[in-house]
PDB file of C-alpha atoms in Angstrom:
ATOM      1  CA  UNK A  22     209.497-104.084  47.484  1.00 59.00           C
ATOM      2  CA  UNK A  23     205.863-103.070  47.093  1.00 71.00           C
ATOM      3  CA  UNK A  24     203.345-103.583  49.861  1.00 77.00           C
ATOM      4  CA  UNK A  25     200.723-106.308  49.348  1.00 84.00           C
ATOM      5  CA  UNK A  26     197.650-105.017  47.508  1.00 91.00           C
ATOM      6  CA  UNK A  27     194.057-106.052  48.113  1.00 97.00           C
ATOM      7  CA  UNK A  28     190.971-104.187  46.980  1.00 98.00           C
ATOM      8  CA  UNK A  29     188.665-105.713  49.630  1.00 98.00           C
ATOM      9  CA  UNK A  30     188.917-106.501  53.336  1.00 98.00           C
ATOM     10  CA  UNK A  31     186.515-108.995  54.936  1.00 98.00           C
ATOM     11  CA  UNK A  32     186.413-109.326  58.731  1.00 98.00           C
ATOM     12  CA  UNK A  33     184.700-112.425  60.126  1.00 98.00           C
ATOM     13  CA  UNK A  34     182.713-112.106  63.347  1.00 95.00           C
ATOM     14  CA  UNK A  35     183.062-114.184  66.471  1.00 92.00           C
ATOM     15  CA  UNK A  36     182.279-112.086  69.537  1.00 89.00           C
ATOM     16  CA  UNK A  37     185.374-111.822  71.767  1.00 92.00           C
ATOM     17  CA  UNK A  38     187.361-113.973  69.333  1.00 95.00           C
ATOM     18  CA  UNK A  39     187.655-110.736  67.380  1.00 96.00           C
ATOM     19  CA  UNK A  40     190.344-109.757  69.891  1.00 97.00           C
ATOM     20  CA  UNK A  41     192.508-111.740  67.472  1.00 98.00           C
ATOM     21  CA  UNK A  42     191.172-109.670  64.566  1.00 98.00           C
ATOM     22  CA  UNK A  43     191.951-106.474  66.449  1.00 98.00           C
ATOM     23  CA  UNK A  44     195.531-107.649  66.934  1.00 98.00           C
ATOM     24  CA  UNK A  45     195.831-108.367  63.211  1.00 98.00           C
ATOM     25  CA  UNK A  46     194.480-104.970  62.161  1.00 98.00           C
ATOM     26  CA  UNK A  47     196.510-103.007  64.727  1.00 98.00           C
ATOM     27  CA  UNK A  48     199.689-104.753  63.547  1.00 98.00           C
ATOM     28  CA  UNK A  49     198.878-104.013  59.903  1.00 96.00           C
ATOM     29  CA  UNK A  50     198.445-100.335  60.765  1.00 96.00           C
ATOM     30  CA  UNK A  51     202.015-100.296  62.003  1.00 95.00           C
ATOM     31  CA  UNK A  52     203.401-102.458  59.188  1.00 93.00           C
ATOM     32  CA  UNK A  53     201.564-100.998  56.198  1.00 84.00           C
ATOM     33  CA  UNK A  54     199.148 -99.608  56.383  1.00 82.00           C
ATOM     34  CA  UNK A  55     197.023-101.307  53.741  1.00 91.00           C
ATOM     35  CA  UNK A  56     194.230 -99.470  51.963  1.00 93.00           C
ATOM     36  CA  UNK A  57     191.073-101.049  50.578  1.00 97.00           C
ATOM     37  CA  UNK A  58     188.391 -99.963  48.140  1.00 98.00           C
ATOM     38  CA  UNK A  59     185.806-101.709  50.290  1.00 98.00           C
ATOM     39  CA  UNK A  60     185.652-103.211  53.775  1.00 98.00           C
ATOM     40  CA  UNK A  61     182.972-105.630  54.983  1.00 98.00           C
ATOM     41  CA  UNK A  62     182.585-106.455  58.685  1.00 98.00           C
ATOM     42  CA  UNK A  63     180.366-109.044  60.328  1.00 98.00           C
ATOM     43  CA  UNK A  64     179.197-108.836  63.953  1.00 93.00           C
ATOM     44  CA  UNK A  65     182.166-108.082  66.237  1.00 94.00           C
ATOM     45  CA  UNK A  66     184.309-108.019  63.100  1.00 97.00           C
ATOM     46  CA  UNK A  67     182.357-104.915  62.101  1.00 97.00           C
ATOM     47  CA  UNK A  68     183.292-103.360  65.449  1.00 95.00           C
ATOM     48  CA  UNK A  69     186.963-103.974  64.713  1.00 98.00           C
ATOM     49  CA  UNK A  70     186.401-102.517  61.239  1.00 98.00           C
ATOM     50  CA  UNK A  71     184.948 -99.325  62.705  1.00 97.00           C
ATOM     51  CA  UNK A  72     187.849 -98.901  65.143  1.00 97.00           C
ATOM     52  CA  UNK A  73     190.325 -99.515  62.325  1.00 98.00           C
ATOM     53  CA  UNK A  74     188.722 -97.086  59.897  1.00 98.00           C
ATOM     54  CA  UNK A  75     188.519 -94.444  62.612  1.00 97.00           C
ATOM     55  CA  UNK A  76     192.251 -94.833  63.222  1.00 97.00           C
ATOM     56  CA  UNK A  77     191.704 -95.729  66.875  1.00 97.00           C
ATOM     57  CA  UNK A  78     194.640 -97.991  67.625  1.00 97.00           C
ATOM     58  CA  UNK A  79     193.901-100.644  70.301  1.00 97.00           C
ATOM     59  CA  UNK A  80     190.323 -99.352  70.648  1.00 96.00           C
ATOM     60  CA  UNK A  81     188.566-102.731  70.347  1.00 95.00           C
ATOM     61  CA  UNK A  82     191.206-104.378  72.543  1.00 97.00           C
ATOM     62  CA  UNK A  83     190.774-101.795  75.273  1.00 95.00           C
ATOM     63  CA  UNK A  84     186.970-102.025  75.236  1.00 92.00           C
ATOM     64  CA  UNK A  85     186.999-105.845  75.240  1.00 92.00           C
ATOM     65  CA  UNK A  86     189.377-106.017  78.206  1.00 91.00           C
ATOM     66  CA  UNK A  87     187.354-103.535  80.215  1.00 88.00           C
ATOM     67  CA  UNK A  88     184.041-105.239  79.489  1.00 87.00           C
ATOM     68  CA  UNK A  89     185.046-108.795  80.353  1.00 85.00           C
ATOM     69  CA  UNK A  90     186.420-107.691  83.705  1.00 85.00           C
ATOM     70  CA  UNK A  91     183.560-105.470  84.885  1.00 80.00           C
ATOM     71  CA  UNK A  92     181.146-108.387  85.389  1.00 70.00           C
ATOM     72  CA  UNK A  93     178.231-106.652  83.653  1.00 69.00           C
ATOM     73  CA  UNK A  94     178.795-107.513  79.988  1.00 65.00           C
ATOM     74  CA  UNK A  95     178.772-111.318  80.312  1.00 56.00           C
ATOM     75  CA  UNK A  96     176.602-112.521  83.187  1.00 50.00           C
ATOM     76  CA  UNK A  97     175.019-115.945  83.513  1.00 44.00           C
ATOM     77  CA  UNK A  98     172.616-114.523  86.104  1.00 50.00           C
ATOM     78  CA  UNK A  99     171.167-112.327  83.340  1.00 48.00           C
ATOM     79  CA  UNK A 100     170.854-115.094  80.745  1.00 44.00           C
ATOM     80  CA  UNK A 101     167.033-115.054  80.833  1.00 44.00           C
ATOM     81  CA  UNK A 102     166.647-111.300  81.208  1.00 50.00           C
ATOM     82  CA  UNK A 103     165.706-108.932  78.399  1.00 54.00           C
ATOM     83  CA  UNK A 104     169.364-108.255  77.572  1.00 49.00           C
ATOM     84  CA  UNK A 105     170.464-111.888  77.805  1.00 51.00           C
ATOM     85  CA  UNK A 106     173.820-113.455  78.575  1.00 53.00           C
ATOM     86  CA  UNK A 107     175.753-110.706  76.777  1.00 62.00           C
ATOM     87  CA  UNK A 108     174.508-107.228  77.581  1.00 69.00           C
ATOM     88  CA  UNK A 109     174.840-105.114  74.442  1.00 76.00           C
ATOM     89  CA  UNK A 110     173.106-102.167  76.115  1.00 76.00           C
ATOM     90  CA  UNK A 111     175.948-102.117  78.615  1.00 73.00           C
ATOM     91  CA  UNK A 112     178.485-102.365  75.783  1.00 78.00           C
ATOM     92  CA  UNK A 113     176.884 -99.392  74.025  1.00 79.00           C
ATOM     93  CA  UNK A 114     176.795 -97.290  77.187  1.00 83.00           C
ATOM     94  CA  UNK A 115     180.396 -98.160  78.022  1.00 81.00           C
ATOM     95  CA  UNK A 116     181.677 -97.251  74.559  1.00 83.00           C
ATOM     96  CA  UNK A 117     179.771 -93.972  74.415  1.00 86.00           C
ATOM     97  CA  UNK A 118     180.926 -92.946  77.888  1.00 88.00           C
ATOM     98  CA  UNK A 119     184.487 -94.265  78.055  1.00 87.00           C
ATOM     99  CA  UNK A 120     185.696 -95.054  74.523  1.00 90.00           C
ATOM    100  CA  UNK A 121     183.595 -93.254  71.898  1.00 94.00           C
ATOM    101  CA  UNK A 122     184.164 -93.932  68.231  1.00 96.00           C
ATOM    102  CA  UNK A 123     185.693 -91.032  66.344  1.00 97.00           C
ATOM    103  CA  UNK A 124     182.767 -90.430  63.999  1.00 96.00           C
ATOM    104  CA  UNK A 125     184.510 -87.597  62.159  1.00 96.00           C
ATOM    105  CA  UNK A 126     187.441 -89.872  61.361  1.00 97.00           C
ATOM    106  CA  UNK A 127     185.011 -92.588  60.247  1.00 96.00           C
ATOM    107  CA  UNK A 128     183.320 -90.131  57.899  1.00 96.00           C
ATOM    108  CA  UNK A 129     186.682 -89.220  56.367  1.00 96.00           C
ATOM    109  CA  UNK A 130     187.572 -92.897  55.980  1.00 97.00           C
ATOM    110  CA  UNK A 131     184.292 -93.525  54.186  1.00 96.00           C
ATOM    111  CA  UNK A 132     185.345 -91.100  51.470  1.00 96.00           C
ATOM    112  CA  UNK A 133     188.145 -93.562  50.664  1.00 95.00           C
ATOM    113  CA  UNK A 134     186.589 -96.973  51.312  1.00 97.00           C
ATOM    114  CA  UNK A 135     183.106 -98.439  50.917  1.00 98.00           C
ATOM    115  CA  UNK A 136     182.412 -99.733  54.444  1.00 98.00           C
ATOM    116  CA  UNK A 137     179.600-102.242  54.942  1.00 98.00           C
ATOM    117  CA  UNK A 138     178.196-103.776  58.125  1.00 98.00           C
ATOM    118  CA  UNK A 139     176.437-107.135  57.686  1.00 98.00           C
ATOM    119  CA  UNK A 140     173.181-107.813  59.532  1.00 97.00           C
ATOM    120  CA  UNK A 141     170.361-110.351  59.197  1.00 95.00           C
ATOM    121  CA  UNK A 142     166.848-109.123  58.447  1.00 94.00           C
ATOM    122  CA  UNK A 143     164.491-110.504  61.078  1.00 91.00           C
ATOM    123  CA  UNK A 144     161.440-110.766  58.813  1.00 89.00           C
ATOM    124  CA  UNK A 145     163.114-112.458  55.826  1.00 92.00           C
ATOM    125  CA  UNK A 146     166.277-114.056  57.204  1.00 92.00           C
ATOM    126  CA  UNK A 147     168.251-112.445  54.374  1.00 95.00           C
ATOM    127  CA  UNK A 148     171.556-110.636  54.734  1.00 96.00           C
ATOM    128  CA  UNK A 149     171.514-106.849  54.739  1.00 97.00           C
ATOM    129  CA  UNK A 150     174.657-104.871  53.928  1.00 98.00           C
ATOM    130  CA  UNK A 151     174.440-101.524  55.659  1.00 97.00           C
ATOM    131  CA  UNK A 152     176.575 -98.481  54.979  1.00 97.00           C
ATOM    132  CA  UNK A 153     176.224 -96.492  58.234  1.00 97.00           C
ATOM    133  CA  UNK A 154     176.719 -92.745  58.368  1.00 95.00           C
ATOM    134  CA  UNK A 155     177.535 -90.484  61.294  1.00 93.00           C
ATOM    135  CA  UNK A 156     175.720 -91.438  64.479  1.00 92.00           C
ATOM    136  CA  UNK A 157     174.186 -94.487  62.784  1.00 95.00           C
ATOM    137  CA  UNK A 158     177.405 -96.399  63.371  1.00 96.00           C
ATOM    138  CA  UNK A 159     176.678 -97.502  66.917  1.00 93.00           C
ATOM    139  CA  UNK A 160     173.171 -98.703  66.004  1.00 93.00           C
ATOM    140  CA  UNK A 161     174.469-100.620  62.985  1.00 95.00           C
ATOM    141  CA  UNK A 162     177.210-102.298  65.004  1.00 94.00           C
ATOM    142  CA  UNK A 163     174.781-103.337  67.738  1.00 90.00           C
ATOM    143  CA  UNK A 164     172.392-104.721  65.103  1.00 90.00           C
ATOM    144  CA  UNK A 165     175.170-106.781  63.514  1.00 89.00           C
ATOM    145  CA  UNK A 166     176.159-108.300  66.871  1.00 85.00           C
ATOM    146  CA  UNK A 167     172.704-109.047  68.344  1.00 83.00           C
ATOM    147  CA  UNK A 168     172.619-112.815  68.814  1.00 76.00           C
ATOM    148  CA  UNK A 169     169.333-114.692  69.243  1.00 69.00           C
ATOM    149  CA  UNK A 170     169.273-116.620  72.550  1.00 50.00           C
ATOM    150  CA  UNK A 171     172.432-114.829  73.740  1.00 52.00           C
ATOM    151  CA  UNK A 172     171.672-111.097  73.642  1.00 51.00           C
ATOM    152  CA  UNK A 173     168.336-109.305  73.374  1.00 54.00           C
ATOM    153  CA  UNK A 174     167.552-111.223  70.158  1.00 67.00           C
ATOM    154  CA  UNK A 175     166.774-108.416  67.736  1.00 82.00           C
ATOM    155  CA  UNK A 176     167.084-104.640  67.450  1.00 86.00           C
ATOM    156  CA  UNK A 177     165.502-102.046  65.229  1.00 90.00           C
ATOM    157  CA  UNK A 178     167.656-100.095  62.786  1.00 94.00           C
ATOM    158  CA  UNK A 179     166.328 -97.741  60.094  1.00 95.00           C
ATOM    159  CA  UNK A 180     162.841 -98.978  60.886  1.00 95.00           C
ATOM    160  CA  UNK A 181     163.656-102.661  60.317  1.00 95.00           C
ATOM    161  CA  UNK A 182     164.204-105.452  62.842  1.00 92.00           C
ATOM    162  CA  UNK A 183     167.620-107.080  62.523  1.00 92.00           C
ATOM    163  CA  UNK A 184     170.028-109.378  64.315  1.00 90.00           C
ATOM    164  CA  UNK A 185     173.541-110.812  63.998  1.00 89.00           C
ATOM    165  CA  UNK A 186     174.901-110.729  60.456  1.00 93.00           C
ATOM    166  CA  UNK A 187     176.815-113.951  61.008  1.00 93.00           C
ATOM    167  CA  UNK A 188     173.629-115.984  60.611  1.00 91.00           C
ATOM    168  CA  UNK A 189     172.857-114.770  57.098  1.00 94.00           C
ATOM    169  CA  UNK A 190     176.392-114.222  55.749  1.00 97.00           C
ATOM    170  CA  UNK A 191     179.234-114.966  58.143  1.00 96.00           C
ATOM    171  CA  UNK A 192     181.915-114.937  55.418  1.00 98.00           C
ATOM    172  CA  UNK A 193     180.646-112.487  52.766  1.00 98.00           C
ATOM    173  CA  UNK A 194     182.902-113.596  49.925  1.00 98.00           C
ATOM    174  CA  UNK A 195     180.076-113.639  47.371  1.00 98.00           C
ATOM    175  CA  UNK A 196     178.971-110.141  48.357  1.00 98.00           C
ATOM    176  CA  UNK A 197     182.497-108.847  47.878  1.00 98.00           C
ATOM    177  CA  UNK A 198     182.625-110.419  44.413  1.00 98.00           C
ATOM    178  CA  UNK A 199     179.207-108.964  43.584  1.00 98.00           C
ATOM    179  CA  UNK A 200     180.606-105.525  44.450  1.00 98.00           C
ATOM    180  CA  UNK A 201     183.510-106.012  42.055  1.00 98.00           C
ATOM    181  CA  UNK A 202     186.254-107.409  44.282  1.00 98.00           C
ATOM    182  CA  UNK A 203     189.225-108.958  42.511  1.00 98.00           C
ATOM    183  CA  UNK A 204     191.718-109.414  45.355  1.00 98.00           C
ATOM    184  CA  UNK A 205     190.427-110.051  48.861  1.00 98.00           C
ATOM    185  CA  UNK A 206     192.002-110.291  52.300  1.00 98.00           C
ATOM    186  CA  UNK A 207     189.867-112.294  54.736  1.00 98.00           C
ATOM    187  CA  UNK A 208     190.669-112.050  58.450  1.00 98.00           C
ATOM    188  CA  UNK A 209     189.266-115.084  60.238  1.00 98.00           C
ATOM    189  CA  UNK A 210     188.594-115.971  63.867  1.00 98.00           C
ATOM    190  CA  UNK A 211     188.814-119.719  63.329  1.00 98.00           C
ATOM    191  CA  UNK A 212     191.782-121.676  61.975  1.00 98.00           C
ATOM    192  CA  UNK A 213     191.991-122.120  58.223  1.00 98.00           C
ATOM    193  CA  UNK A 214     189.858-125.039  57.053  1.00 98.00           C
ATOM    194  CA  UNK A 215     188.080-125.555  60.373  1.00 97.00           C
ATOM    195  CA  UNK A 216     184.444-126.593  60.016  1.00 97.00           C
ATOM    196  CA  UNK A 217     181.696-125.894  62.528  1.00 94.00           C
ATOM    197  CA  UNK A 218     178.740-128.035  63.574  1.00 93.00           C
ATOM    198  CA  UNK A 219     175.214-127.064  64.474  1.00 87.00           C
ATOM    199  CA  UNK A 220     175.488-125.762  68.022  1.00 82.00           C
ATOM    200  CA  UNK A 221     173.227-126.306  71.018  1.00 80.00           C
ATOM    201  CA  UNK A 222     172.327-122.624  70.783  1.00 74.00           C
ATOM    202  CA  UNK A 223     171.298-123.099  67.141  1.00 79.00           C
ATOM    203  CA  UNK A 224     169.063-126.007  68.145  1.00 83.00           C
ATOM    204  CA  UNK A 225     167.429-123.950  70.899  1.00 76.00           C
ATOM    205  CA  UNK A 226     166.930-121.027  68.520  1.00 76.00           C
ATOM    206  CA  UNK A 227     165.393-123.226  65.823  1.00 80.00           C
ATOM    207  CA  UNK A 228     162.865-124.463  68.388  1.00 71.00           C
ATOM    208  CA  UNK A 229     162.225-120.991  69.811  1.00 69.00           C
ATOM    209  CA  UNK A 230     161.533-119.581  66.334  1.00 75.00           C
ATOM    210  CA  UNK A 231     159.822-122.721  64.987  1.00 81.00           C
ATOM    211  CA  UNK A 232     156.896-120.685  63.644  1.00 83.00           C
ATOM    212  CA  UNK A 233     159.219-118.591  61.446  1.00 81.00           C
ATOM    213  CA  UNK A 234     160.466-120.925  58.734  1.00 84.00           C
ATOM    214  CA  UNK A 235     163.037-118.513  57.298  1.00 84.00           C
ATOM    215  CA  UNK A 236     164.743-118.171  60.686  1.00 83.00           C
ATOM    216  CA  UNK A 237     164.513-121.888  61.473  1.00 89.00           C
ATOM    217  CA  UNK A 238     166.297-122.601  58.191  1.00 87.00           C
ATOM    218  CA  UNK A 239     169.138-120.258  59.155  1.00 87.00           C
ATOM    219  CA  UNK A 240     169.614-121.885  62.541  1.00 85.00           C
ATOM    220  CA  UNK A 241     169.401-125.425  61.142  1.00 90.00           C
ATOM    221  CA  UNK A 242     171.550-124.976  58.033  1.00 89.00           C
ATOM    222  CA  UNK A 243     173.720-121.885  58.540  1.00 90.00           C
ATOM    223  CA  UNK A 244     176.703-124.032  59.506  1.00 93.00           C
ATOM    224  CA  UNK A 245     176.504-125.819  56.142  1.00 95.00           C
ATOM    225  CA  UNK A 246     176.839-122.565  54.217  1.00 95.00           C
ATOM    226  CA  UNK A 247     179.682-121.506  56.478  1.00 96.00           C
ATOM    227  CA  UNK A 248     181.568-124.761  55.913  1.00 97.00           C
ATOM    228  CA  UNK A 249     181.105-124.526  52.150  1.00 98.00           C
ATOM    229  CA  UNK A 250     182.652-121.049  52.157  1.00 98.00           C
ATOM    230  CA  UNK A 251     185.512-122.268  54.381  1.00 98.00           C
ATOM    231  CA  UNK A 252     186.282-124.951  51.773  1.00 98.00           C
ATOM    232  CA  UNK A 253     186.058-122.397  48.985  1.00 98.00           C
ATOM    233  CA  UNK A 254     188.496-120.096  50.747  1.00 98.00           C
ATOM    234  CA  UNK A 255     191.058-122.906  50.695  1.00 98.00           C
ATOM    235  CA  UNK A 256     191.163-122.623  46.897  1.00 98.00           C
ATOM    236  CA  UNK A 257     192.668-119.138  47.100  1.00 98.00           C
ATOM    237  CA  UNK A 258     190.786-117.931  44.043  1.00 98.00           C
ATOM    238  CA  UNK A 259     188.476-118.853  41.183  1.00 97.00           C
ATOM    239  CA  UNK A 260     188.582-119.383  37.413  1.00 97.00           C
ATOM    240  CA  UNK A 261     187.630-115.729  36.843  1.00 97.00           C
ATOM    241  CA  UNK A 262     190.994-114.460  38.021  1.00 97.00           C
ATOM    242  CA  UNK A 263     189.746-113.378  41.443  1.00 98.00           C
ATOM    243  CA  UNK A 264     192.034-114.166  44.362  1.00 98.00           C
ATOM    244  CA  UNK A 265     191.800-114.160  48.150  1.00 98.00           C
ATOM    245  CA  UNK A 266     194.021-114.810  51.132  1.00 98.00           C
ATOM    246  CA  UNK A 267     193.272-115.639  54.746  1.00 98.00           C
ATOM    247  CA  UNK A 268     194.874-114.438  57.945  1.00 98.00           C
ATOM    248  CA  UNK A 269     193.660-116.821  60.620  1.00 98.00           C
ATOM    249  CA  UNK A 270     194.684-118.112  64.045  1.00 98.00           C
ATOM    250  CA  UNK A 271     196.944-121.193  63.938  1.00 97.00           C
ATOM    251  CA  UNK A 272     194.842-122.892  66.630  1.00 97.00           C
ATOM    252  CA  UNK A 273     191.448-122.298  68.341  1.00 96.00           C
ATOM    253  CA  UNK A 274     191.370-119.062  70.278  1.00 97.00           C
ATOM    254  CA  UNK A 275     191.203-118.768  74.042  1.00 95.00           C
ATOM    255  CA  UNK A 276     188.236-116.404  73.777  1.00 93.00           C
ATOM    256  CA  UNK A 277     186.025-119.061  72.172  1.00 86.00           C
ATOM    257  CA  UNK A 278     184.072-119.837  75.358  1.00 68.00           C
ATOM    258  CA  UNK A 279     181.875-117.840  77.695  1.00 64.00           C
ATOM    259  CA  UNK A 280     184.210-117.782  80.701  1.00 68.00           C
ATOM    260  CA  UNK A 281     186.623-115.191  79.381  1.00 82.00           C
ATOM    261  CA  UNK A 282     188.763-112.674  81.249  1.00 86.00           C
ATOM    262  CA  UNK A 283     191.221-109.991  80.274  1.00 91.00           C
ATOM    263  CA  UNK A 284     194.109-112.486  80.111  1.00 94.00           C
ATOM    264  CA  UNK A 285     192.402-114.487  77.352  1.00 95.00           C
ATOM    265  CA  UNK A 286     191.596-111.281  75.475  1.00 95.00           C
ATOM    266  CA  UNK A 287     195.220-110.130  75.803  1.00 97.00           C
ATOM    267  CA  UNK A 288     196.669-113.456  74.619  1.00 97.00           C
ATOM    268  CA  UNK A 289     194.409-113.653  71.563  1.00 97.00           C
ATOM    269  CA  UNK A 290     195.110-110.014  70.704  1.00 98.00           C
ATOM    270  CA  UNK A 291     198.848-110.678  70.864  1.00 98.00           C
ATOM    271  CA  UNK A 292     198.421-113.823  68.770  1.00 98.00           C
ATOM    272  CA  UNK A 293     196.636-111.726  66.135  1.00 98.00           C
ATOM    273  CA  UNK A 294     199.469-109.195  66.065  1.00 98.00           C
ATOM    274  CA  UNK A 295     202.086-111.954  65.823  1.00 98.00           C
ATOM    275  CA  UNK A 296     200.176-113.777  63.087  1.00 98.00           C
ATOM    276  CA  UNK A 297     199.883-110.562  61.080  1.00 97.00           C
ATOM    277  CA  UNK A 298     203.604-109.846  61.447  1.00 96.00           C
ATOM    278  CA  UNK A 299     204.497-113.364  60.287  1.00 96.00           C
ATOM    279  CA  UNK A 300     202.127-113.035  57.325  1.00 96.00           C
ATOM    280  CA  UNK A 301     203.625-109.658  56.433  1.00 95.00           C
ATOM    281  CA  UNK A 302     207.190-110.974  56.605  1.00 93.00           C
ATOM    282  CA  UNK A 303     206.288-113.809  54.231  1.00 92.00           C
ATOM    283  CA  UNK A 304     204.543-111.427  51.836  1.00 90.00           C
ATOM    284  CA  UNK A 305     207.499-109.062  51.804  1.00 86.00           C
ATOM    285  CA  UNK A 306     209.977-111.904  51.319  1.00 82.00           C
ATOM    286  CA  UNK A 307     211.838-111.210  54.553  1.00 64.00           C
ATOM    287  CA  UNK A 308     211.619-114.833  55.694  1.00 59.00           C
ATOM    288  CA  UNK A 309     211.207-118.197  54.068  1.00 54.00           C
ATOM    289  CA  UNK A 310     208.166-120.370  54.664  1.00 50.00           C
ATOM    290  CA  UNK A 311     209.010-123.667  56.353  1.00 44.00           C
TER     291      UNK A 311
END
C-alpha cells in the first residue's frame, strides 16, 4: 500500500504546545517519512519545522524540556523586563551552545522543499512569509515566535521589525493555496474544531498599541480569522478539488498554560507521537475507525 501523499505541510504555532507537534513529526519520520513540496511553519511550529527538515530527531523536544526546567526561559519575575515572561534571548543562546541546528542539513532540505517561516510585519500588521537561508534561520525563527506582551515584543530581521507570525496568519491555508497546494497536511496544537476567544493578553496588547490601528485590529479581531479558518478546515477541502487533513490533539494539551515543566512537555510529546501513529494506521488501512 502506498504512503499517504501531501504536497504541503502546515505547522500551527502555540509555544510549548508544539511539543505535541514535535511528537507528530518525529513519529512520521519513523513511519514514513513523508516528503512535501512546501512546508510552512508558524511561531514555535516553525521551530519544529526547522528541526524536522534538518533531520534532528527529538531536537525540539530536547530543547523544550531543558528550557522549562532551567528556570530562565519562563520567569514571572522577568515579566516586565526587556525580554519579558519568555526569554527568547536565552532560548537562542541555549540552542546555539547546546543544541545547534544543522544548517548544512537544512540547506540540503531546502533543495527539495520550499520552506517558509511566517512572521508579522510590525509596521503594517501583514503576514510575511520568509524563506531563511544559512545562518538566517535562527533570526527568522526568533522573529516568528516574538510575542507582544510576552517576549521582547518585536525583533529586527532583514532590516524590518517583525513579531509572532500567529497574529497575522496562524493557520496559513490561503497562503498554501496561493503557492499552488492541492493536498495539505495541517498539524494543529488545538483540538479539531476548537474556537478561541479574545484573550486578556490580546486586550492588553490592543491597549498598549492603541496608537497603531493596524496592530490594534490584529489583537482585537485575530481570533475571528482563526476561528473562520478552523471551521473551514472541518470541510476537508473545497470545490476546486483541493483537499486537506488535520492531525490534532484529541483534547487540550497540558502545555497550554504558563506553569509548565518537563513532565507536561513529555506527556504532550508522547501524545503527538501516539496521535500520529493512530492517524498513520488509519491511513494505511491497518485498523478500522470506530
